[in-house]
Amino acid sequence: MTDSELPRLTADVPGCGGAFKLVPEDFEVEEVPAYLPSGEGEHLYLWLEKRGRDTREVVKALALALGVSEDDVGVAGMKDRQAVTRQLISVPARAEPKVEGFALEGVRVLWTKRHGNKLRTGHLRGNRFRLRLRGVKDLGAARETFSRLVERGLPNYFGEQRFGRAGDNADQGKLLLLGQRLAKRPDRFQRKLYLSAFQSRLFNRALVERLRAGTLATALRGDVLRKEETGGLFVCEAPEVDGPRVAAFEVSPAGPLFGPKMPASAGDVAEAEARLLVAEGITLEDFKRGGGETEGGRRPYRVRLGSPELVPEPSSEGGEDVWLTFELPRGAYATEVLHELLKDG
């Protein structure tokens, strides 16, 4: 199921119309770090701004320019190519003298500072987005959709970027878990990408079922619930108690990222999740073949939009342009907000 075919929380509101990301400046994203560098240590943090470059491309160029291994370069998250993005990247502090000579078109080093540890995947609180929709035809629909997402939360789909340009990353991951050879042996980065994509596809299917059943924001007996403040997980045993906590956005139902260490749900919820595996012809045991890449976990079915703002401005091309500003926790996709607004299916 492609992104445009996924069911939407605001399906009863018409699409607002408009065009997105005609130029990189229409999509700005800035990391919200989990912590800031201390000023001392064996690693050097670089606050980078880039246009028209993806994160992996910058990592390769940095490693070459600084004379270090790509494995020595740390990032907290991967960022889009067709955007203006700002993010932290860490390199060994011994390379500091060479940083001033680093040059790559579309990339600027805004500041550097030392820290004690290497930056690793997930070392961020989230991302701050500023997106421009050009030529919006129905401003009222845009406002209504955005306000509902602020109130109810955004369905936490994995975006189409996760599944590759050809859309076959998940199929490749499934073959790896079944112990089959791929046409071309993947490198370590590709292997991780493929396996994660397969887990992501199954999560999206579970989320589709919750949306269609109208239980996105409902505590079901047997649900694994996630605490918004701490990320702690527990199984719902009393929906009448946990239901108001879900309504208050204190906790949220969390869907499956299948693997041997995935916290188990119970009852009817566990049976529904098991049916997803049966439909794919795969077992929980198969995920052990993925090793550390597919240990499993839980992902909330919805996420909050932090610091939300919608600002229209007149467009010279007819209609109005709309600037959307909001924050999302790490791992959530800003493009899902756009799909809700545009109804581009």
Coordinates of C-alpha atoms in Angstrom, one line a residue:
M1 CA 0.0 0.0 0.0
T2 CA 1.6 3.3 -1.1
D3 CA 1.5 6.4 1.1
S4 CA -1.3 8.0 -1.0
E5 CA -3.4 4.9 -0.5
L6 CA -3.2 4.8 3.3
P7 CA -6.3 5.7 5.2
R8 CA -6.3 9.1 6.9
L9 CA -7.5 10.4 10.2
T10 CA -9.1 13.4 8.6
A11 CA -10.6 11.5 5.6
D12 CA -13.9 13.4 5.9
V13 CA -12.2 16.8 5.4
P14 CA -11.5 17.6 1.7
G15 CA -8.0 18.0 0.4
C16 CA -6.8 21.7 0.6
G17 CA -5.0 21.6 -2.8
G18 CA -1.6 23.0 -3.4
A19 CA 1.9 22.0 -4.3
F20 CA 4.8 21.0 -2.0
K21 CA 8.6 21.1 -2.2
L22 CA 9.0 22.9 -5.5
V23 CA 12.4 24.1 -4.1
P24 CA 14.4 22.9 -1.1
E25 CA 13.6 26.1 0.8
D26 CA 9.9 24.9 1.0
F27 CA 11.0 22.2 3.4
E28 CA 13.2 23.1 6.4
V29 CA 14.0 20.6 9.1
E30 CA 16.2 21.2 12.2
E31 CA 17.2 18.6 14.7
V32 CA 16.2 19.1 18.3
P33 CA 19.2 17.4 20.0
A34 CA 18.8 15.2 23.0
Y35 CA 21.8 17.0 24.5
L36 CA 24.4 19.7 23.6
P37 CA 28.1 19.1 23.4
S38 CA 29.9 19.9 26.6
G39 CA 33.0 21.6 25.1
E40 CA 35.4 18.8 26.2
G41 CA 36.1 15.3 25.0
E42 CA 37.5 13.1 22.2
H43 CA 34.8 13.8 19.7
L44 CA 34.0 17.0 17.8
Y45 CA 30.3 17.9 17.1
L46 CA 29.6 19.8 13.9
W47 CA 26.3 21.7 13.4
L48 CA 25.8 21.5 9.7
E49 CA 23.3 23.1 7.3
K50 CA 22.8 21.4 3.9
R51 CA 20.8 21.9 0.7
G52 CA 20.3 19.2 -1.9
R53 CA 22.4 16.6 -0.1
D54 CA 21.4 13.6 1.9
T55 CA 23.1 12.7 5.2
R56 CA 24.9 9.7 4.0
E57 CA 26.5 11.7 1.1
V58 CA 27.8 14.2 3.6
V59 CA 29.2 11.5 5.9
K60 CA 31.1 10.0 3.0
A61 CA 32.5 13.4 2.0
L62 CA 33.4 14.3 5.6
A63 CA 35.3 11.0 6.2
L64 CA 37.3 11.5 3.0
A65 CA 38.1 15.1 3.7
L66 CA 39.1 14.5 7.3
G67 CA 41.0 11.3 6.7
V68 CA 38.8 9.2 9.0
S69 CA 36.7 6.1 8.6
E70 CA 33.0 6.5 7.8
D71 CA 32.4 4.3 10.9
D72 CA 34.0 7.1 12.9
V73 CA 31.4 9.6 11.8
G74 CA 28.3 9.7 14.0
V75 CA 24.8 11.0 13.2
A76 CA 21.6 11.0 15.2
G77 CA 19.3 10.8 12.3
M78 CA 19.1 10.8 8.5
K79 CA 17.9 13.9 6.7
D80 CA 16.1 14.5 3.4
R81 CA 18.1 15.5 0.3
Q82 CA 15.5 17.9 -1.2
A83 CA 15.3 20.2 1.8
V84 CA 17.2 22.7 3.9
T85 CA 18.3 20.8 6.9
R86 CA 20.4 21.4 10.0
Q87 CA 21.8 18.6 12.1
L88 CA 24.6 17.5 14.3
I89 CA 27.4 15.2 13.0
S90 CA 30.3 14.0 15.2
V91 CA 33.9 13.2 14.1
P92 CA 37.0 12.2 16.1
A93 CA 38.5 15.3 17.7
R94 CA 41.9 14.5 16.2
A95 CA 40.4 15.6 12.8
E96 CA 39.6 19.1 14.1
P97 CA 42.5 20.9 12.3
K98 CA 41.1 19.6 8.9
V99 CA 37.5 20.7 9.5
E100 CA 38.2 24.3 8.4
G101 CA 39.3 23.0 5.0
F102 CA 36.2 20.9 4.4
A103 CA 34.2 22.0 1.4
L104 CA 31.1 20.5 -0.2
E105 CA 28.7 22.4 -2.4
G106 CA 25.4 22.9 -0.5
V107 CA 26.9 22.2 2.9
R108 CA 28.0 24.7 5.6
V109 CA 29.6 24.1 9.0
L110 CA 27.8 26.6 11.3
W111 CA 29.7 25.8 14.5
T112 CA 31.8 23.1 16.2
K113 CA 32.2 22.0 19.8
R114 CA 33.8 19.0 21.5
H115 CA 32.0 16.3 23.5
G116 CA 32.9 13.1 25.3
N117 CA 30.9 10.6 23.2
K118 CA 30.3 9.8 19.6
L119 CA 26.9 10.8 18.3
R120 CA 24.7 7.7 17.6
T121 CA 21.4 7.0 16.0
G122 CA 18.5 8.2 18.1
H123 CA 20.5 10.8 20.0
L124 CA 17.9 13.4 19.4
R125 CA 14.5 14.5 20.9
G126 CA 12.9 15.1 17.6
N127 CA 12.8 17.5 14.7
R128 CA 11.4 21.0 14.1
F129 CA 9.8 21.5 10.7
R130 CA 8.8 24.5 8.6
L131 CA 7.0 23.6 5.4
R132 CA 5.5 25.6 2.7
L133 CA 2.4 24.6 0.7
R134 CA 2.1 26.7 -2.4
G135 CA -1.2 27.7 -4.1
V136 CA -3.6 26.3 -1.4
K137 CA -7.1 26.4 -2.8
D138 CA -9.2 25.7 0.3
L139 CA -7.7 27.4 3.4
G140 CA -10.6 26.4 5.5
A141 CA -9.9 22.7 4.9
A142 CA -6.2 23.2 5.6
R143 CA -7.1 24.9 9.0
E144 CA -9.6 22.1 9.9
T145 CA -7.3 19.3 9.1
F146 CA -4.3 20.8 10.9
S147 CA -6.4 21.6 14.0
R148 CA -7.7 18.0 14.2
L149 CA -4.1 16.7 14.0
V150 CA -3.1 19.0 16.8
E151 CA -6.0 17.9 18.9
R152 CA -6.0 14.1 18.2
G153 CA -2.4 13.4 17.1
L154 CA -0.8 12.4 13.8
P155 CA -1.1 8.8 12.7
N156 CA 2.5 7.7 13.0
Y157 CA 3.0 5.9 9.7
F158 CA 6.4 5.2 8.4
G159 CA 6.7 7.4 5.3
E160 CA 7.4 6.2 1.8
Q161 CA 11.0 7.3 2.1
R162 CA 11.5 4.3 4.3
F163 CA 10.7 1.9 1.5
G164 CA 13.1 3.2 -1.2
R165 CA 12.6 4.8 -4.6
A166 CA 11.6 1.5 -6.2
G167 CA 9.4 0.6 -3.2
D168 CA 11.0 -2.8 -2.7
N169 CA 13.1 -2.3 0.4
A170 CA 10.6 -4.2 2.5
D171 CA 10.5 -7.2 0.1
Q172 CA 14.3 -7.3 0.2
G173 CA 14.2 -7.3 4.0
K174 CA 11.7 -10.2 4.1
L175 CA 14.0 -12.3 1.9
L176 CA 16.8 -11.7 4.3
L177 CA 14.7 -12.9 7.2
L178 CA 13.7 -16.0 5.3
G179 CA 17.4 -16.8 4.8
Q180 CA 17.2 -16.2 1.0
R181 CA 19.9 -14.6 -1.1
L182 CA 19.4 -11.2 -2.7
A183 CA 20.3 -10.5 -6.4
K184 CA 23.0 -8.2 -5.1
R185 CA 24.6 -8.7 -1.7
P186 CA 23.8 -5.6 0.4
D187 CA 26.3 -3.7 2.4
R188 CA 25.8 -3.1 6.1
F189 CA 23.8 0.1 5.6
Q190 CA 21.5 -1.5 3.0
R191 CA 21.0 -4.6 5.1
K192 CA 19.8 -2.5 8.0
L193 CA 17.6 -0.4 5.7
Y194 CA 15.9 -3.5 4.2
L195 CA 15.3 -5.2 7.5
S196 CA 13.9 -2.0 9.0
A197 CA 11.7 -1.4 6.0
F198 CA 10.1 -4.8 6.5
Q199 CA 9.3 -4.2 10.1
S200 CA 8.0 -0.8 9.1
R201 CA 5.6 -2.3 6.5
L202 CA 4.1 -4.6 9.1
F203 CA 3.7 -1.7 11.6
N204 CA 1.9 0.4 8.9
R205 CA -0.5 -2.5 8.3
A206 CA -1.3 -2.7 12.0
L207 CA -1.9 1.1 12.1
V208 CA -4.2 0.8 9.0
E209 CA -6.3 -1.7 11.0
R210 CA -6.6 0.6 14.0
L211 CA -7.6 3.6 11.9
R212 CA -10.2 1.6 10.0
A213 CA -11.6 0.2 13.2
G214 CA -11.7 3.7 14.8
T215 CA -9.4 2.7 17.7
L216 CA -6.3 4.8 17.0
A217 CA -6.9 6.7 20.3
T218 CA -8.6 3.8 22.2
A219 CA -7.1 1.7 25.0
L220 CA -8.0 -1.9 24.2
R221 CA -7.5 -4.7 26.7
G222 CA -4.2 -6.3 25.9
D223 CA -2.8 -3.2 24.2
V224 CA 0.8 -2.2 24.9
L225 CA 0.5 1.4 26.0
R226 CA 3.4 3.9 25.9
K227 CA 3.8 6.7 28.4
E228 CA 4.3 10.0 26.6
E229 CA 6.7 11.5 29.1
T230 CA 9.0 8.6 29.7
G231 CA 8.5 6.2 26.9
G232 CA 7.8 3.4 29.4
L233 CA 5.6 0.5 28.2
F234 CA 2.9 -1.5 30.0
V235 CA 0.0 -3.8 29.0
C236 CA -3.5 -2.5 29.3
E237 CA -5.5 -4.6 31.8
A238 CA -8.3 -2.2 32.5
P239 CA -9.5 -0.1 29.5
E240 CA -11.8 1.8 31.8
V241 CA -8.8 3.1 33.7
D242 CA -6.4 3.6 30.8
G243 CA -9.0 5.0 28.4
P244 CA -9.1 8.5 30.0
R245 CA -5.3 8.5 30.0
V246 CA -5.2 7.9 26.3
A247 CA -7.8 10.6 25.7
A248 CA -5.6 13.0 27.7
F249 CA -2.6 12.0 25.6
E250 CA -0.8 10.8 28.7
V251 CA -0.3 7.4 27.1
S252 CA -0.8 6.0 23.6
P253 CA -1.3 2.6 22.1
A254 CA 1.9 1.2 20.6
G255 CA 2.1 -1.0 17.6
P256 CA 4.5 -3.9 16.8
L257 CA 8.0 -3.6 15.5
F258 CA 8.4 -7.4 15.3
G259 CA 11.4 -9.1 16.8
P260 CA 12.3 -11.5 19.6
K261 CA 12.6 -8.6 22.2
M262 CA 9.3 -6.9 21.2
P263 CA 7.2 -6.4 24.4
A264 CA 4.2 -8.7 24.0
S265 CA 0.6 -7.6 23.8
A266 CA -2.2 -9.9 25.0
G267 CA -5.6 -11.2 24.2
D268 CA -7.4 -10.0 21.0
V269 CA -4.6 -7.5 20.3
A270 CA -2.0 -10.2 20.3
E271 CA -4.1 -12.3 18.0
A272 CA -4.5 -9.4 15.5
E273 CA -0.8 -8.9 15.5
A274 CA -0.1 -12.6 15.0
R275 CA -2.4 -12.5 11.9
L276 CA -0.1 -9.9 10.3
L277 CA 2.8 -12.4 10.4
V278 CA 0.6 -15.3 9.1
A279 CA -0.5 -13.1 6.2
E280 CA 3.2 -12.5 5.3
G281 CA 4.2 -16.2 5.7
I282 CA 6.8 -15.4 8.3
T283 CA 7.2 -16.2 12.0
L284 CA 8.6 -14.3 15.0
E285 CA 11.4 -16.8 15.0
D286 CA 12.5 -15.7 11.6
F287 CA 13.3 -12.2 12.9
K288 CA 16.3 -13.7 14.8
R289 CA 18.1 -13.9 11.5
G290 CA 18.3 -10.1 11.5
G291 CA 20.4 -10.1 14.6
G292 CA 20.7 -6.8 16.3
E293 CA 18.9 -5.1 13.5
T294 CA 15.5 -6.8 14.2
E295 CA 15.4 -7.2 18.0
G296 CA 12.0 -5.6 17.9
G297 CA 10.2 -3.0 19.9
R298 CA 7.1 -0.8 20.1
R299 CA 6.2 2.4 18.2
P300 CA 3.3 4.7 19.2
Y301 CA 0.4 4.6 16.7
R302 CA 0.1 8.4 17.0
V303 CA 2.3 11.4 17.9
R304 CA 1.7 14.9 19.0
L305 CA 2.5 18.0 17.0
G306 CA 4.5 20.3 19.2
S307 CA 4.5 24.1 18.9
P308 CA 2.1 24.0 15.9
E309 CA 1.4 27.0 13.7
L310 CA -0.3 27.6 10.4
V311 CA 0.3 30.9 8.7
P312 CA -1.2 31.9 5.3
E313 CA 0.3 34.4 3.0
P314 CA -0.9 35.7 -0.4
S315 CA 0.5 33.8 -3.4
S316 CA 1.4 35.5 -6.7
E317 CA 0.3 32.3 -8.4
G318 CA -3.3 32.3 -7.2
G319 CA -4.8 30.9 -4.0
E320 CA -2.7 31.3 -0.9
D321 CA 0.6 29.9 0.3
V322 CA 0.6 28.3 3.8
W323 CA 3.5 27.9 6.1
L324 CA 3.2 25.0 8.6
T325 CA 5.5 24.9 11.6
F326 CA 5.6 22.0 14.1
E327 CA 7.8 19.6 16.0
L328 CA 7.7 15.8 15.9
P329 CA 9.4 13.2 18.0
R330 CA 12.3 11.3 16.4
G331 CA 11.2 8.7 13.8
A332 CA 8.0 10.5 12.8
Y333 CA 7.5 11.8 9.3
A334 CA 6.5 15.4 8.5
T335 CA 5.3 14.2 5.1
E336 CA 2.4 12.5 6.8
V337 CA 1.1 15.9 7.9
L338 CA 1.1 16.9 4.2
H339 CA -0.7 13.7 3.1
E340 CA -3.5 14.5 5.6
L341 CA -3.8 18.0 4.3
L342 CA -3.6 17.2 0.6
K343 CA -5.5 13.9 0.5
D344 CA -3.3 13.2 -2.5
G345 CA -4.7 9.7 -3.1

